[in-house]
Tab-separated table of C-alpha atoms in Angstrom:
chain	number	residue	atom	x	y	z
A	1	MET	CA	129.669	48.935	128.032
A	2	GLN	CA	131.505	50.482	125.079
A	3	TYR	CA	128.644	49.635	122.697
A	4	PHE	CA	126.133	51.088	125.124
A	5	LEU	CA	128.141	54.322	125.397
A	6	VAL	CA	128.423	54.912	121.655
A	7	ASP	CA	124.742	53.989	121.130
A	8	GLU	CA	125.448	51.636	118.223
A	9	TRP	CA	125.065	48.139	119.604
A	10	VAL	CA	121.248	48.023	119.616
A	11	GLU	CA	120.683	48.620	115.919
A	12	ASP	CA	123.795	46.774	114.727
A	13	THR	CA	123.261	43.734	116.933
A	14	LEU	CA	119.583	43.389	116.064
A	15	SER	CA	120.424	43.630	112.363
A	16	ARG	CA	123.053	40.900	112.627
A	17	ILE	CA	120.717	38.641	114.600
A	18	CYS	CA	117.869	39.116	112.133
A	19	THR	CA	120.154	38.560	109.141
A	20	ASP	CA	121.742	35.389	110.506
A	21	THR	CA	118.413	33.966	111.639
A	22	ALA	CA	116.757	34.739	108.327
A	23	GLU	CA	119.542	32.988	106.424
A	24	LEU	CA	119.266	29.911	108.660
A	25	LEU	CA	115.491	29.713	108.351
A	26	ALA	CA	115.605	30.281	104.611
A	27	SER	CA	117.534	27.026	104.201
A	28	GLY	CA	114.344	25.032	104.814
A	29	ASP	CA	110.946	25.258	103.146
A	30	ARG	CA	109.088	25.649	106.432
A	31	GLY	CA	111.263	28.587	107.419
A	32	LEU	CA	110.700	30.654	104.296
A	33	GLU	CA	107.673	32.509	105.637
A	34	CYS	CA	109.382	33.369	108.916
A	35	ALA	CA	112.547	34.379	107.078
A	36	ALA	CA	110.576	36.775	104.909
A	37	GLU	CA	109.077	38.388	108.008
A	38	LEU	CA	112.499	38.787	109.590
A	39	ARG	CA	113.876	40.342	106.418
A	40	GLY	CA	110.976	42.789	106.584
A	41	LEU	CA	112.110	43.766	110.072
A	42	LEU	CA	115.513	44.662	108.672
A	43	GLU	CA	113.870	47.308	106.523
A	44	THR	CA	112.226	48.902	109.558
A	45	PRO	CA	114.425	51.438	111.398
A	46	THR	CA	115.166	50.217	114.906
A	47	ARG	CA	116.463	53.526	116.218
A	48	ASP	CA	113.007	54.702	117.314
A	49	ASN	CA	112.181	51.338	118.842
A	50	ILE	CA	114.925	51.382	121.461
A	51	PRO	CA	113.250	50.930	124.870
A	52	TRP	CA	112.778	54.152	126.797
A	53	ILE	CA	114.673	52.773	129.788
A	54	MET	CA	117.734	52.156	127.593
A	55	LYS	CA	117.743	55.740	126.316
A	56	THR	CA	117.202	57.103	129.818
A	57	SER	CA	119.950	54.949	131.325
A	58	ARG	CA	122.426	56.057	128.673
A	59	ALA	CA	121.497	59.705	129.246
A	60	TYR	CA	122.109	59.436	133.003
A	61	LEU	CA	125.391	57.654	132.349
A	62	LEU	CA	126.696	60.283	129.943
A	63	VAL	CA	125.763	63.092	132.325
A	64	ALA	CA	127.833	61.388	135.053
A	65	VAL	CA	130.903	60.869	132.841
A	66	GLY	CA	132.132	64.450	133.144
A	67	ARG	CA	131.810	64.376	136.943
A	68	LEU	CA	133.806	61.145	137.032
A	69	GLN	CA	136.547	62.652	134.892
A	70	GLU	CA	136.853	65.669	137.166
A	71	ALA	CA	136.866	63.587	140.376
A	72	THR	CA	140.375	63.472	141.847
A	73	ASP	CA	140.000	60.550	144.256
A	74	GLN	CA	138.462	57.080	144.332
A	75	PRO	CA	135.893	57.722	147.119
A	76	THR	CA	134.381	60.596	145.096
A	77	LYS	CA	134.187	58.442	141.978
A	78	LEU	CA	132.498	55.649	143.927
A	79	LEU	CA	130.021	58.131	145.388
A	80	ILE	CA	129.101	59.337	141.869
A	81	CYS	CA	128.603	55.739	140.721
A	82	HIS	CA	126.567	55.003	143.856
A	83	GLU	CA	124.272	57.945	143.054
A	84	LEU	CA	124.046	56.728	139.455
A	85	CYS	CA	123.013	53.240	140.613
A	86	HIS	CA	120.202	54.768	142.684
A	87	ALA	CA	119.123	57.043	139.820
A	88	LEU	CA	118.939	54.067	137.450
A	89	GLN	CA	117.378	51.878	140.146
A	90	LEU	CA	120.122	49.293	139.791
A	91	TYR	CA	119.093	47.319	142.842
A	92	PRO	CA	120.894	43.958	142.743
A	93	ASP	CA	119.452	40.812	144.251
A	94	TYR	CA	120.624	40.219	147.793
A	95	ASN	CA	119.628	37.960	150.671
A	96	SER	CA	119.016	38.734	154.305
A	97	GLU	CA	122.568	37.732	155.195
A	98	LYS	CA	123.950	40.699	153.246
A	99	ASN	CA	123.552	44.382	153.958
A	100	GLU	CA	121.795	46.271	151.161
A	101	ASP	CA	124.205	49.203	151.358
A	102	GLU	CA	127.162	46.859	151.030
A	103	VAL	CA	125.638	45.247	147.963
A	104	MET	CA	124.913	48.655	146.418
A	105	SER	CA	128.474	49.751	147.120
A	106	PHE	CA	129.728	46.621	145.386
A	107	THR	CA	127.489	47.383	142.374
A	108	ALA	CA	128.821	50.959	142.226
A	109	SER	CA	132.373	49.621	142.341
A	110	GLU	CA	131.608	47.214	139.478
A	111	LEU	CA	130.099	50.055	137.433
A	112	LEU	CA	133.177	52.222	137.990
A	113	THR	CA	135.420	49.337	136.945
A	114	GLU	CA	133.421	48.928	133.727
A	115	LEU	CA	133.656	52.632	132.932
A	116	GLU	CA	137.409	52.672	133.531
A	117	LEU	CA	138.088	49.763	131.181
A	118	PRO	CA	140.214	50.725	128.135
A	119	THR	CA	137.350	49.776	125.785
A	120	SER	CA	134.950	52.111	127.619
A	121	GLN	CA	137.490	54.927	127.630
A	122	GLU	CA	138.081	54.443	123.907
A	123	ALA	CA	134.329	54.672	123.308
A	124	LEU	CA	134.141	57.894	125.340
A	125	SER	CA	137.113	59.309	123.455
A	126	ALA	CA	135.366	58.580	120.162
A	127	LEU	CA	132.204	60.293	121.429
A	128	ARG	CA	134.199	63.379	122.441
A	129	GLN	CA	135.853	63.636	119.040
A	130	GLN	CA	132.491	63.385	117.246
A	131	ASP	CA	130.730	65.821	119.571
A	132	CYS	CA	129.658	69.269	118.402
A	133	LEU	CA	127.292	72.057	119.397
A	134	ALA	CA	124.737	71.087	116.741
A	135	ASN	CA	124.230	67.744	118.530
A	136	HIS	CA	123.030	69.571	121.639
A	137	LEU	CA	121.015	72.362	120.073
A	138	VAL	CA	117.329	72.253	121.013
A	139	GLN	CA	116.271	75.650	119.683
A	140	VAL	CA	117.745	78.957	118.537
A	141	THR	CA	115.879	82.243	118.874
A	142	PRO	CA	115.845	83.889	116.382
A	143	SER	CA	116.254	80.836	114.167
A	144	ASP	CA	118.938	80.637	111.500
A	145	GLY	CA	117.961	82.674	108.447
A	146	GLU	CA	114.872	84.134	110.129
A	147	LYS	CA	113.490	87.466	108.981
A	148	CYS	CA	112.200	88.732	112.289
A	149	ALA	CA	108.738	90.329	112.484
A	150	ARG	CA	110.041	92.515	115.294
A	151	VAL	CA	113.450	93.447	116.635
A	152	PRO	CA	114.549	90.693	119.063
A	153	GLU	CA	115.652	91.667	122.544
A	154	ALA	CA	118.305	88.946	122.670
A	155	VAL	CA	119.680	85.836	120.981
A	156	HIS	CA	119.099	82.533	122.804
A	157	PHE	CA	120.599	79.073	122.289
A	158	ASP	CA	118.600	76.445	124.183
A	159	LEU	CA	120.827	73.408	124.758
A	160	ASP	CA	120.244	69.897	126.073
A	161	PRO	CA	121.336	68.630	129.552
A	162	PHE	CA	124.592	67.230	128.156
A	163	ILE	CA	126.021	70.759	128.116
A	164	ARG	CA	127.319	71.523	131.603
A	165	GLY	CA	128.295	75.143	131.151
A	166	VAL	CA	130.638	77.541	129.414
A	167	ASN	CA	134.027	79.111	130.015
A	168	ARG	CA	132.888	81.879	132.349
A	169	THR	CA	136.358	83.404	132.525
A	170	GLY	CA	135.978	84.375	128.885
A	171	MET	CA	132.253	84.887	128.316
A	172	HIS	CA	133.071	87.546	125.733
A	173	LEU	CA	134.739	84.791	123.684
A	174	VAL	CA	131.873	82.318	123.869
A	175	ILE	CA	129.324	84.141	121.720
A	176	ARG	CA	129.816	87.081	119.373
A	177	VAL	CA	127.387	89.091	117.281
A	178	ALA	CA	128.201	91.245	114.272
A	179	ASN	CA	126.092	93.541	112.111
A	180	VAL	CA	126.806	92.292	108.595
A	181	THR	CA	124.946	95.229	107.026
A	182	LEU	CA	127.202	97.701	108.829
A	183	ASP	CA	130.432	96.170	107.500
A	184	ASN	CA	130.540	93.413	110.140
A	185	CYS	CA	130.543	95.871	113.019
A	186	VAL	CA	130.849	94.011	116.332
A	187	VAL	CA	127.777	94.352	118.548
A	188	GLN	CA	128.556	95.194	122.141
A	189	GLY	CA	126.582	93.324	124.745
A	190	LYS	CA	126.580	90.715	127.508
A	191	ALA	CA	126.680	86.937	127.200
A	192	SER	CA	125.222	84.663	129.880
A	193	PHE	CA	124.604	80.987	130.536
A	194	CYS	CA	121.831	79.647	132.798
A	195	GLU	CA	122.743	76.227	134.207
A	196	GLN	CA	119.154	75.497	135.275
A	197	THR	CA	117.764	75.862	131.751
A	198	SER	CA	120.969	75.213	129.733
A	199	ARG	CA	120.367	78.468	127.860
A	200	LEU	CA	123.193	80.471	126.323
A	201	SER	CA	122.141	84.064	125.620
A	202	PHE	CA	123.457	87.314	124.200
A	203	PHE	CA	121.863	90.607	125.240
A	204	PRO	CA	122.925	93.636	123.141
A	205	ALA	CA	123.965	96.765	125.025
A	206	ALA	CA	121.736	98.753	122.660
A	207	GLU	CA	118.749	97.583	120.623
A	208	PHE	CA	119.559	95.725	117.414
A	209	GLU	CA	119.470	98.026	114.383
A	210	ARG	CA	116.482	97.800	112.051
A	211	LYS	CA	116.849	96.726	108.413
A	212	SER	CA	120.032	94.870	109.282
A	213	ARG	CA	121.422	91.375	108.873
A	214	TYR	CA	123.274	89.911	111.833
A	215	ARG	CA	125.757	87.094	112.227
A	216	VAL	CA	126.001	85.178	115.518
A	217	THR	CA	128.971	82.902	116.198
A	218	VAL	CA	129.590	80.527	119.090
A	219	ARG	CA	133.066	79.146	119.835
A	220	GLU	CA	132.537	75.469	120.556
A	221	ARG	CA	135.807	75.012	122.441
A	222	GLU	CA	134.401	77.325	125.137
A	223	ILE	CA	131.422	75.000	125.760
A	224	LEU	CA	131.699	72.412	128.576
A	225	SER	CA	130.367	68.945	127.738
A	226	SER	CA	129.060	66.253	130.078
A	227	LEU	CA	131.606	63.928	128.433
A	228	GLY	CA	134.341	65.898	130.175
A	229	GLY	CA	136.273	68.983	129.104
A	230	THR	CA	135.032	71.195	126.294
A	231	LEU	CA	133.615	70.464	122.877
A	232	PRO	CA	136.252	69.821	120.179
A	233	ASP	CA	137.859	72.860	118.601
A	234	ARG	CA	135.901	73.446	115.397
A	235	PRO	CA	135.075	76.467	113.234
A	236	PRO	CA	132.592	78.702	115.086
A	237	PHE	CA	128.948	77.631	114.974
A	238	THR	CA	127.211	80.357	112.972
A	239	ILE	CA	123.660	81.561	112.383
A	240	HIS	CA	122.189	84.665	110.692
A	241	PHE	CA	119.016	86.638	111.199
A	242	SER	CA	117.546	89.868	109.845
A	243	THR	CA	115.614	92.636	111.561
A	244	PRO	CA	112.508	94.354	110.107
A	245	ALA	CA	112.351	97.810	108.584
């Protein structure tokens, strides 16, 4: 489970298998041709060849991790794992003598046990420490360094589903905008986060000034991750954009 969580085992394991097999086959004349083909596979990136179902399963799992961490009792945790089993279509084999719901409950219990193992928790801890806003950024509007053709109405950060929300008790701390041209004058406005679209936005109280360069900063420790808690405390994520004359 820990290798699955950190998304390393597929590439590393395939590389080791190919290397070992190639070395074994290369020891005999008849294996030279096959060994050469296997060595060729090592030069081909495997990251894009991971089966879709593996990527999807890992995505569902990581989305559920934060809910599991926040759950305060065992029945709630088992319910989350039960829902995850259905979402991933983890339907175990069972015979007519066993009740399907009982078997599914057993599978959910086994999944929870796997996730609570020290090795799995260590893998999740490593993922949390490596996590950052840039990993979840789908699009920024305006983009970093953009010289806008027209004055933008707002600044939008479109994030992936692994961002669960923001610290709503301090929305004014989450995202800040400053007019660099006007001696870093702070821009007054309203920040918002849409959970349905995972979009973090800043709407200025007054229109952005023309012929100005702006700096936008996002405090990562105010962003809630699906891995549980907030993103690690790092220097603010920063972009710049300029408005037209």
